[in-house]
Amino acid sequence: MTNEVTVPLLPCASIDDIETFYGVLGFRTTYKQRKPYACVGVQREDLHLQFFEIAGFDPEQSYGSCLVLTTDIEGLHRAFAAGMRAAYGKVLVSGTPRMTRPRARKNADGLGGFSVIDPGGNWIRVFRNAATAPMPATTPAGRLAKALANAVVQADSRGSVGQAVRILDSALARPQADDDPVEQVEVLVYRAELAMVLHDPKTAAEMLARAQSVTLTEDESERAAPAFDNAAELAAALR
């Protein structure tokens, strides 16, 4: 048989908060009821999600999660980010809800991915569809790149932000003469992002300032452009 559809059913504390948030991301409500139990369904093109309300539910303790496979993670991320900017004036990078940026995932064979953490604490994990994706680029061999890859697994995949911070802080505390300046920028910007997740704006601002002070050649500046784009988003969120 073919054409089966699986729709995740995820917990939340408030279906109204869920409906509002997913509306910001471009979803429409397909179903909503209060009795005999509160639930809501939302849809964005072929992406379907449903949620059920639990009284007293703590989003911080949620294990709710699902995978979304797409051929265009960058396009979907841009659409979600645009919705957040229109509704909130910025991309949400800390607290609940929030969204991470597309990054290669060491624990997903190098395929890119990002996560949306919704008001119910559910992790909607968006990955590039391996069946249609090009072969990932070779994993960088630099010391800082390896630290960054390990930190992304801990924070973006497992939600272990504290462990990711320890990995990056250890790498930054031991600078070496042959460190790639672009990798240094990428590590500093990601460390700033994690500081914001931990509600530590002082450290976030310090890391962004350090990233801006790294000396780069013209070629290195081009390579570091995506990291500086992220830095600009983070700086806007700090205001």
PDB file of C-alpha atoms in Angstrom:
ATOM      1  CA  MET A   1       0.000   0.000   0.000  1.00  0.00           C
ATOM      2  CA  THR A   2       1.061   3.601  -0.608  1.00  0.00           C
ATOM      3  CA  ASN A   3      -0.011   7.175   0.203  1.00  0.00           C
ATOM      4  CA  GLU A   4      -0.324   6.563   3.943  1.00  0.00           C
ATOM      5  CA  VAL A   5      -0.029   9.665   6.115  1.00  0.00           C
ATOM      6  CA  THR A   6       1.238   9.794   9.702  1.00  0.00           C
ATOM      7  CA  VAL A   7       0.240  12.790  11.830  1.00  0.00           C
ATOM      8  CA  PRO A   8       2.095  13.389  15.130  1.00  0.00           C
ATOM      9  CA  LEU A   9      -0.099  13.914  18.208  1.00  0.00           C
ATOM     10  CA  LEU A  10       1.810  16.037  20.718  1.00  0.00           C
ATOM     11  CA  PRO A  11       1.111  17.357  24.240  1.00  0.00           C
ATOM     12  CA  CYS A  12       0.783  20.981  25.305  1.00  0.00           C
ATOM     13  CA  ALA A  13      -0.448  23.138  28.173  1.00  0.00           C
ATOM     14  CA  SER A  14      -2.698  25.317  25.986  1.00  0.00           C
ATOM     15  CA  ILE A  15      -4.114  24.600  22.558  1.00  0.00           C
ATOM     16  CA  ASP A  16      -4.775  28.344  22.182  1.00  0.00           C
ATOM     17  CA  ASP A  17      -1.049  29.124  22.585  1.00  0.00           C
ATOM     18  CA  ILE A  18      -0.229  26.353  20.122  1.00  0.00           C
ATOM     19  CA  GLU A  19      -2.757  27.640  17.577  1.00  0.00           C
ATOM     20  CA  THR A  20      -1.407  31.190  17.834  1.00  0.00           C
ATOM     21  CA  PHE A  21       2.236  30.157  17.518  1.00  0.00           C
ATOM     22  CA  TYR A  22       1.775  27.876  14.547  1.00  0.00           C
ATOM     23  CA  GLY A  23      -0.354  30.555  12.903  1.00  0.00           C
ATOM     24  CA  VAL A  24       2.724  32.783  13.105  1.00  0.00           C
ATOM     25  CA  LEU A  25       4.681  30.078  11.241  1.00  0.00           C
ATOM     26  CA  GLY A  26       2.122  29.988   8.437  1.00  0.00           C
ATOM     27  CA  PHE A  27      -0.029  27.062   9.563  1.00  0.00           C
ATOM     28  CA  ARG A  28      -3.827  27.080   9.360  1.00  0.00           C
ATOM     29  CA  THR A  29      -6.108  25.451  11.898  1.00  0.00           C
ATOM     30  CA  THR A  30      -7.776  22.330  10.483  1.00  0.00           C
ATOM     31  CA  TYR A  31      -9.634  21.193  13.602  1.00  0.00           C
ATOM     32  CA  LYS A  32     -10.223  22.383  17.156  1.00  0.00           C
ATOM     33  CA  GLN A  33     -12.388  21.160  19.999  1.00  0.00           C
ATOM     34  CA  ARG A  34     -12.780  21.687  23.748  1.00  0.00           C
ATOM     35  CA  LYS A  35     -14.843  18.633  24.673  1.00  0.00           C
ATOM     36  CA  PRO A  36     -14.643  15.793  25.471  1.00  0.00           C
ATOM     37  CA  TYR A  37     -10.962  16.798  25.489  1.00  0.00           C
ATOM     38  CA  ALA A  38      -9.118  19.834  24.189  1.00  0.00           C
ATOM     39  CA  CYS A  39      -7.197  19.307  20.950  1.00  0.00           C
ATOM     40  CA  VAL A  40      -6.203  21.223  17.839  1.00  0.00           C
ATOM     41  CA  GLY A  41      -4.882  20.315  14.398  1.00  0.00           C
ATOM     42  CA  VAL A  42      -2.740  22.597  12.217  1.00  0.00           C
ATOM     43  CA  GLN A  43      -1.457  22.280   8.665  1.00  0.00           C
ATOM     44  CA  ARG A  44       1.084  24.037   6.448  1.00  0.00           C
ATOM     45  CA  GLU A  45       1.037  22.563   2.945  1.00  0.00           C
ATOM     46  CA  ASP A  46       1.820  18.837   3.479  1.00  0.00           C
ATOM     47  CA  LEU A  47       2.967  19.293   7.076  1.00  0.00           C
ATOM     48  CA  HIS A  48       0.276  18.190   9.561  1.00  0.00           C
ATOM     49  CA  LEU A  49       0.524  18.411  13.364  1.00  0.00           C
ATOM     50  CA  GLN A  50      -2.037  17.759  16.089  1.00  0.00           C
ATOM     51  CA  PHE A  51      -1.900  18.630  19.785  1.00  0.00           C
ATOM     52  CA  PHE A  52      -3.802  17.680  22.917  1.00  0.00           C
ATOM     53  CA  GLU A  53      -4.053  19.812  26.057  1.00  0.00           C
ATOM     54  CA  ILE A  54      -3.019  18.558  29.518  1.00  0.00           C
ATOM     55  CA  ALA A  55      -3.937  20.624  32.562  1.00  0.00           C
ATOM     56  CA  GLY A  56      -0.832  21.648  34.508  1.00  0.00           C
ATOM     57  CA  PHE A  57       1.515  20.414  31.782  1.00  0.00           C
ATOM     58  CA  ASP A  58       5.082  21.789  32.061  1.00  0.00           C
ATOM     59  CA  PRO A  59       6.617  22.421  28.610  1.00  0.00           C
ATOM     60  CA  GLU A  60      10.119  22.315  30.105  1.00  0.00           C
ATOM     61  CA  GLN A  61       9.536  18.652  31.001  1.00  0.00           C
ATOM     62  CA  SER A  62       8.146  17.669  27.605  1.00  0.00           C
ATOM     63  CA  TYR A  63       9.548  14.751  25.648  1.00  0.00           C
ATOM     64  CA  GLY A  64       7.300  15.514  22.678  1.00  0.00           C
ATOM     65  CA  SER A  65       9.164  15.427  19.367  1.00  0.00           C
ATOM     66  CA  CYS A  66       8.770  14.609  15.693  1.00  0.00           C
ATOM     67  CA  LEU A  67      10.827  14.644  12.493  1.00  0.00           C
ATOM     68  CA  VAL A  68      10.056  16.686   9.397  1.00  0.00           C
ATOM     69  CA  LEU A  69      11.900  15.700   6.197  1.00  0.00           C
ATOM     70  CA  THR A  70      12.109  18.293   3.442  1.00  0.00           C
ATOM     71  CA  THR A  71      14.156  19.067   0.353  1.00  0.00           C
ATOM     72  CA  ASP A  72      14.446  22.742   1.350  1.00  0.00           C
ATOM     73  CA  ILE A  73      15.327  23.340   4.995  1.00  0.00           C
ATOM     74  CA  GLU A  74      16.647  26.826   4.216  1.00  0.00           C
ATOM     75  CA  GLY A  75      13.398  27.891   2.569  1.00  0.00           C
ATOM     76  CA  LEU A  76      11.277  26.552   5.393  1.00  0.00           C
ATOM     77  CA  HIS A  77      13.510  28.228   7.978  1.00  0.00           C
ATOM     78  CA  ARG A  78      13.284  31.549   6.108  1.00  0.00           C
ATOM     79  CA  ALA A  79       9.497  31.302   6.037  1.00  0.00           C
ATOM     80  CA  PHE A  80       9.296  30.546   9.766  1.00  0.00           C
ATOM     81  CA  ALA A  81      11.767  33.337  10.556  1.00  0.00           C
ATOM     82  CA  ALA A  82       9.772  35.830   8.477  1.00  0.00           C
ATOM     83  CA  GLY A  83       6.625  34.918  10.385  1.00  0.00           C
ATOM     84  CA  MET A  84       8.385  35.421  13.707  1.00  0.00           C
ATOM     85  CA  ARG A  85       9.773  38.794  12.663  1.00  0.00           C
ATOM     86  CA  ALA A  86       6.329  39.943  11.557  1.00  0.00           C
ATOM     87  CA  ALA A  87       4.672  38.810  14.791  1.00  0.00           C
ATOM     88  CA  TYR A  88       7.385  39.410  17.401  1.00  0.00           C
ATOM     89  CA  GLY A  89       9.797  41.814  15.745  1.00  0.00           C
ATOM     90  CA  LYS A  90      12.600  39.236  15.885  1.00  0.00           C
ATOM     91  CA  VAL A  91      13.427  35.576  15.460  1.00  0.00           C
ATOM     92  CA  LEU A  92      12.919  33.793  18.776  1.00  0.00           C
ATOM     93  CA  VAL A  93      16.249  32.233  19.800  1.00  0.00           C
ATOM     94  CA  SER A  94      15.720  31.802  23.538  1.00  0.00           C
ATOM     95  CA  GLY A  95      12.996  30.647  25.885  1.00  0.00           C
ATOM     96  CA  THR A  96       9.962  28.625  24.839  1.00  0.00           C
ATOM     97  CA  PRO A  97       9.005  28.893  22.004  1.00  0.00           C
ATOM     98  CA  ARG A  98      12.199  29.352  19.977  1.00  0.00           C
ATOM     99  CA  MET A  99      13.943  28.175  16.805  1.00  0.00           C
ATOM    100  CA  THR A 100      17.498  27.106  16.039  1.00  0.00           C
ATOM    101  CA  ARG A 101      19.315  27.851  12.775  1.00  0.00           C
ATOM    102  CA  PRO A 102      19.990  25.330   9.999  1.00  0.00           C
ATOM    103  CA  ARG A 103      23.280  23.566  10.700  1.00  0.00           C
ATOM    104  CA  ALA A 104      24.991  20.380   9.558  1.00  0.00           C
ATOM    105  CA  ARG A 105      24.354  17.631  12.096  1.00  0.00           C
ATOM    106  CA  LYS A 106      27.241  15.295  12.873  1.00  0.00           C
ATOM    107  CA  ASN A 107      24.759  12.735  14.227  1.00  0.00           C
ATOM    108  CA  ALA A 108      22.700  12.832  11.012  1.00  0.00           C
ATOM    109  CA  ASP A 109      25.482  11.967   8.558  1.00  0.00           C
ATOM    110  CA  GLY A 110      26.261  15.647   8.095  1.00  0.00           C
ATOM    111  CA  LEU A 111      22.814  16.535   6.756  1.00  0.00           C
ATOM    112  CA  GLY A 112      21.526  19.980   7.619  1.00  0.00           C
ATOM    113  CA  GLY A 113      18.729  20.555  10.081  1.00  0.00           C
ATOM    114  CA  PHE A 114      17.060  22.968  12.487  1.00  0.00           C
ATOM    115  CA  SER A 115      14.557  22.665  15.307  1.00  0.00           C
ATOM    116  CA  VAL A 116      11.422  24.525  16.354  1.00  0.00           C
ATOM    117  CA  ILE A 117      10.658  24.275  20.069  1.00  0.00           C
ATOM    118  CA  ASP A 118       6.981  25.177  20.350  1.00  0.00           C
ATOM    119  CA  PRO A 119       4.950  26.509  23.327  1.00  0.00           C
ATOM    120  CA  GLY A 120       4.287  22.911  24.403  1.00  0.00           C
ATOM    121  CA  GLY A 121       8.020  22.207  24.631  1.00  0.00           C
ATOM    122  CA  ASN A 122       7.783  19.887  21.627  1.00  0.00           C
ATOM    123  CA  TRP A 123      10.845  19.666  19.390  1.00  0.00           C
ATOM    124  CA  ILE A 124       9.873  19.772  15.715  1.00  0.00           C
ATOM    125  CA  ARG A 125      13.119  18.577  14.128  1.00  0.00           C
ATOM    126  CA  VAL A 126      13.462  19.581  10.481  1.00  0.00           C
ATOM    127  CA  PHE A 127      16.008  17.641   8.416  1.00  0.00           C
ATOM    128  CA  ARG A 128      16.994  17.550   4.786  1.00  0.00           C
ATOM    129  CA  ASN A 129      15.524  14.469   3.152  1.00  0.00           C
ATOM    130  CA  ALA A 130      18.459  12.081   2.739  1.00  0.00           C
ATOM    131  CA  ALA A 131      16.823  10.462  -0.300  1.00  0.00           C
ATOM    132  CA  THR A 132      17.066  13.682  -2.309  1.00  0.00           C
ATOM    133  CA  ALA A 133      19.961  15.451  -0.606  1.00  0.00           C
ATOM    134  CA  PRO A 134      23.380  15.852  -2.225  1.00  0.00           C
ATOM    135  CA  MET A 135      26.328  14.195  -0.540  1.00  0.00           C
ATOM    136  CA  PRO A 136      27.253  16.300   2.535  1.00  0.00           C
ATOM    137  CA  ALA A 137      30.521  18.175   2.416  1.00  0.00           C
ATOM    138  CA  THR A 138      33.522  16.613   4.096  1.00  0.00           C
ATOM    139  CA  THR A 139      33.476  17.183   7.836  1.00  0.00           C
ATOM    140  CA  PRO A 140      35.950  19.973   8.706  1.00  0.00           C
ATOM    141  CA  ALA A 141      39.057  18.673  10.429  1.00  0.00           C
ATOM    142  CA  GLY A 142      39.944  21.807  12.382  1.00  0.00           C
ATOM    143  CA  ARG A 143      40.004  21.712  16.162  1.00  0.00           C
ATOM    144  CA  LEU A 144      37.357  24.399  16.518  1.00  0.00           C
ATOM    145  CA  ALA A 145      35.163  22.892  13.804  1.00  0.00           C
ATOM    146  CA  LYS A 146      35.162  19.570  15.639  1.00  0.00           C
ATOM    147  CA  ALA A 147      34.226  21.312  18.891  1.00  0.00           C
ATOM    148  CA  LEU A 148      31.409  23.140  17.114  1.00  0.00           C
ATOM    149  CA  ALA A 149      30.089  19.916  15.555  1.00  0.00           C
ATOM    150  CA  ASN A 150      30.050  18.204  18.958  1.00  0.00           C
ATOM    151  CA  ALA A 151      28.350  21.191  20.592  1.00  0.00           C
ATOM    152  CA  VAL A 152      25.622  21.264  17.924  1.00  0.00           C
ATOM    153  CA  VAL A 153      24.829  17.611  18.647  1.00  0.00           C
ATOM    154  CA  GLN A 154      24.501  18.350  22.347  1.00  0.00           C
ATOM    155  CA  ALA A 155      22.455  21.559  22.143  1.00  0.00           C
ATOM    156  CA  ASP A 156      20.498  21.449  18.885  1.00  0.00           C
ATOM    157  CA  SER A 157      19.817  17.709  18.861  1.00  0.00           C
ATOM    158  CA  ARG A 158      19.757  16.659  22.509  1.00  0.00           C
ATOM    159  CA  GLY A 159      18.813  19.908  24.212  1.00  0.00           C
ATOM    160  CA  SER A 160      21.881  19.639  26.487  1.00  0.00           C
ATOM    161  CA  VAL A 161      22.838  23.303  26.283  1.00  0.00           C
ATOM    162  CA  GLY A 162      25.071  23.188  29.365  1.00  0.00           C
ATOM    163  CA  GLN A 163      27.192  20.402  27.883  1.00  0.00           C
ATOM    164  CA  ALA A 164      27.486  22.283  24.593  1.00  0.00           C
ATOM    165  CA  VAL A 165      28.656  25.377  26.482  1.00  0.00           C
ATOM    166  CA  ARG A 166      31.334  23.356  28.265  1.00  0.00           C
ATOM    167  CA  ILE A 167      32.610  22.001  24.946  1.00  0.00           C
ATOM    168  CA  LEU A 168      32.854  25.453  23.374  1.00  0.00           C
ATOM    169  CA  ASP A 169      34.308  27.170  26.442  1.00  0.00           C
ATOM    170  CA  SER A 170      37.005  24.508  26.653  1.00  0.00           C
ATOM    171  CA  ALA A 171      37.895  25.009  22.991  1.00  0.00           C
ATOM    172  CA  LEU A 172      37.944  28.805  23.280  1.00  0.00           C
ATOM    173  CA  ALA A 173      40.110  28.676  26.415  1.00  0.00           C
ATOM    174  CA  ARG A 174      42.935  26.943  24.488  1.00  0.00           C
ATOM    175  CA  PRO A 175      43.602  29.065  21.385  1.00  0.00           C
ATOM    176  CA  GLN A 176      46.198  27.695  18.976  1.00  0.00           C
ATOM    177  CA  ALA A 177      48.232  29.455  16.320  1.00  0.00           C
ATOM    178  CA  ASP A 178      46.804  27.369  13.486  1.00  0.00           C
ATOM    179  CA  ASP A 179      43.134  27.861  14.425  1.00  0.00           C
ATOM    180  CA  ASP A 180      40.987  28.797  11.421  1.00  0.00           C
ATOM    181  CA  PRO A 181      39.696  32.376  11.994  1.00  0.00           C
ATOM    182  CA  VAL A 182      36.393  31.528  10.299  1.00  0.00           C
ATOM    183  CA  GLU A 183      35.869  28.590  12.639  1.00  0.00           C
ATOM    184  CA  GLN A 184      36.678  30.910  15.537  1.00  0.00           C
ATOM    185  CA  VAL A 185      33.921  33.284  14.429  1.00  0.00           C
ATOM    186  CA  GLU A 186      31.475  30.400  14.036  1.00  0.00           C
ATOM    187  CA  VAL A 187      32.241  29.073  17.516  1.00  0.00           C
ATOM    188  CA  LEU A 188      31.928  32.508  19.130  1.00  0.00           C
ATOM    189  CA  VAL A 189      28.600  33.229  17.435  1.00  0.00           C
ATOM    190  CA  TYR A 190      27.178  29.847  18.389  1.00  0.00           C
ATOM    191  CA  ARG A 191      28.399  30.358  21.953  1.00  0.00           C
ATOM    192  CA  ALA A 192      26.511  33.672  21.944  1.00  0.00           C
ATOM    193  CA  GLU A 193      23.367  31.892  20.774  1.00  0.00           C
ATOM    194  CA  LEU A 194      23.665  29.343  23.569  1.00  0.00           C
ATOM    195  CA  ALA A 195      24.153  32.156  26.089  1.00  0.00           C
ATOM    196  CA  MET A 196      20.844  33.611  24.977  1.00  0.00           C
ATOM    197  CA  VAL A 197      19.132  30.229  25.364  1.00  0.00           C
ATOM    198  CA  LEU A 198      20.478  30.284  28.945  1.00  0.00           C
ATOM    199  CA  HIS A 199      19.167  33.842  29.454  1.00  0.00           C
ATOM    200  CA  ASP A 200      22.704  35.253  29.778  1.00  0.00           C
ATOM    201  CA  PRO A 201      22.686  38.395  27.603  1.00  0.00           C
ATOM    202  CA  LYS A 202      25.970  39.692  29.058  1.00  0.00           C
ATOM    203  CA  THR A 203      27.911  36.657  27.818  1.00  0.00           C
ATOM    204  CA  ALA A 204      26.032  36.737  24.511  1.00  0.00           C
ATOM    205  CA  ALA A 205      27.058  40.350  23.909  1.00  0.00           C
ATOM    206  CA  GLU A 206      30.656  39.572  24.892  1.00  0.00           C
ATOM    207  CA  MET A 207      30.865  36.660  22.452  1.00  0.00           C
ATOM    208  CA  LEU A 208      29.379  38.710  19.613  1.00  0.00           C
ATOM    209  CA  ALA A 209      31.903  41.470  20.255  1.00  0.00           C
ATOM    210  CA  ARG A 210      34.749  38.939  20.198  1.00  0.00           C
ATOM    211  CA  ALA A 211      33.467  37.549  16.907  1.00  0.00           C
ATOM    212  CA  GLN A 212      33.446  41.017  15.362  1.00  0.00           C
ATOM    213  CA  SER A 213      37.052  41.579  16.473  1.00  0.00           C
ATOM    214  CA  VAL A 214      38.476  38.499  14.714  1.00  0.00           C
ATOM    215  CA  THR A 215      40.809  39.567  11.893  1.00  0.00           C
ATOM    216  CA  LEU A 216      39.728  38.066   8.564  1.00  0.00           C
ATOM    217  CA  THR A 217      40.965  38.200   4.993  1.00  0.00           C
ATOM    218  CA  GLU A 218      38.509  39.031   2.201  1.00  0.00           C
ATOM    219  CA  ASP A 219      38.067  35.331   1.404  1.00  0.00           C
ATOM    220  CA  GLU A 220      37.602  34.481   5.080  1.00  0.00           C
ATOM    221  CA  SER A 221      35.020  37.243   5.429  1.00  0.00           C
ATOM    222  CA  GLU A 222      32.997  35.660   2.626  1.00  0.00           C
ATOM    223  CA  ARG A 223      33.207  32.248   4.285  1.00  0.00           C
ATOM    224  CA  ALA A 224      32.161  33.752   7.615  1.00  0.00           C
ATOM    225  CA  ALA A 225      29.183  35.635   6.139  1.00  0.00           C
ATOM    226  CA  PRO A 226      26.535  33.102   7.319  1.00  0.00           C
ATOM    227  CA  ALA A 227      27.902  33.278  10.864  1.00  0.00           C
ATOM    228  CA  PHE A 228      27.777  37.075  10.812  1.00  0.00           C
ATOM    229  CA  ASP A 229      24.203  36.928   9.500  1.00  0.00           C
ATOM    230  CA  ASN A 230      23.358  34.834  12.555  1.00  0.00           C
ATOM    231  CA  ALA A 231      25.269  37.312  14.747  1.00  0.00           C
ATOM    232  CA  ALA A 232      23.121  40.154  13.396  1.00  0.00           C
ATOM    233  CA  GLU A 233      19.934  38.221  14.273  1.00  0.00           C
ATOM    234  CA  LEU A 234      21.247  37.599  17.777  1.00  0.00           C
ATOM    235  CA  ALA A 235      22.234  41.230  18.257  1.00  0.00           C
ATOM    236  CA  ALA A 236      18.739  42.314  17.198  1.00  0.00           C
ATOM    237  CA  ALA A 237      17.211  39.887  19.692  1.00  0.00           C
ATOM    238  CA  LEU A 238      19.370  41.348  22.472  1.00  0.00           C
ATOM    239  CA  ARG A 239      17.911  44.830  22.011  1.00  0.00           C
TER     240      ARG A 239
END
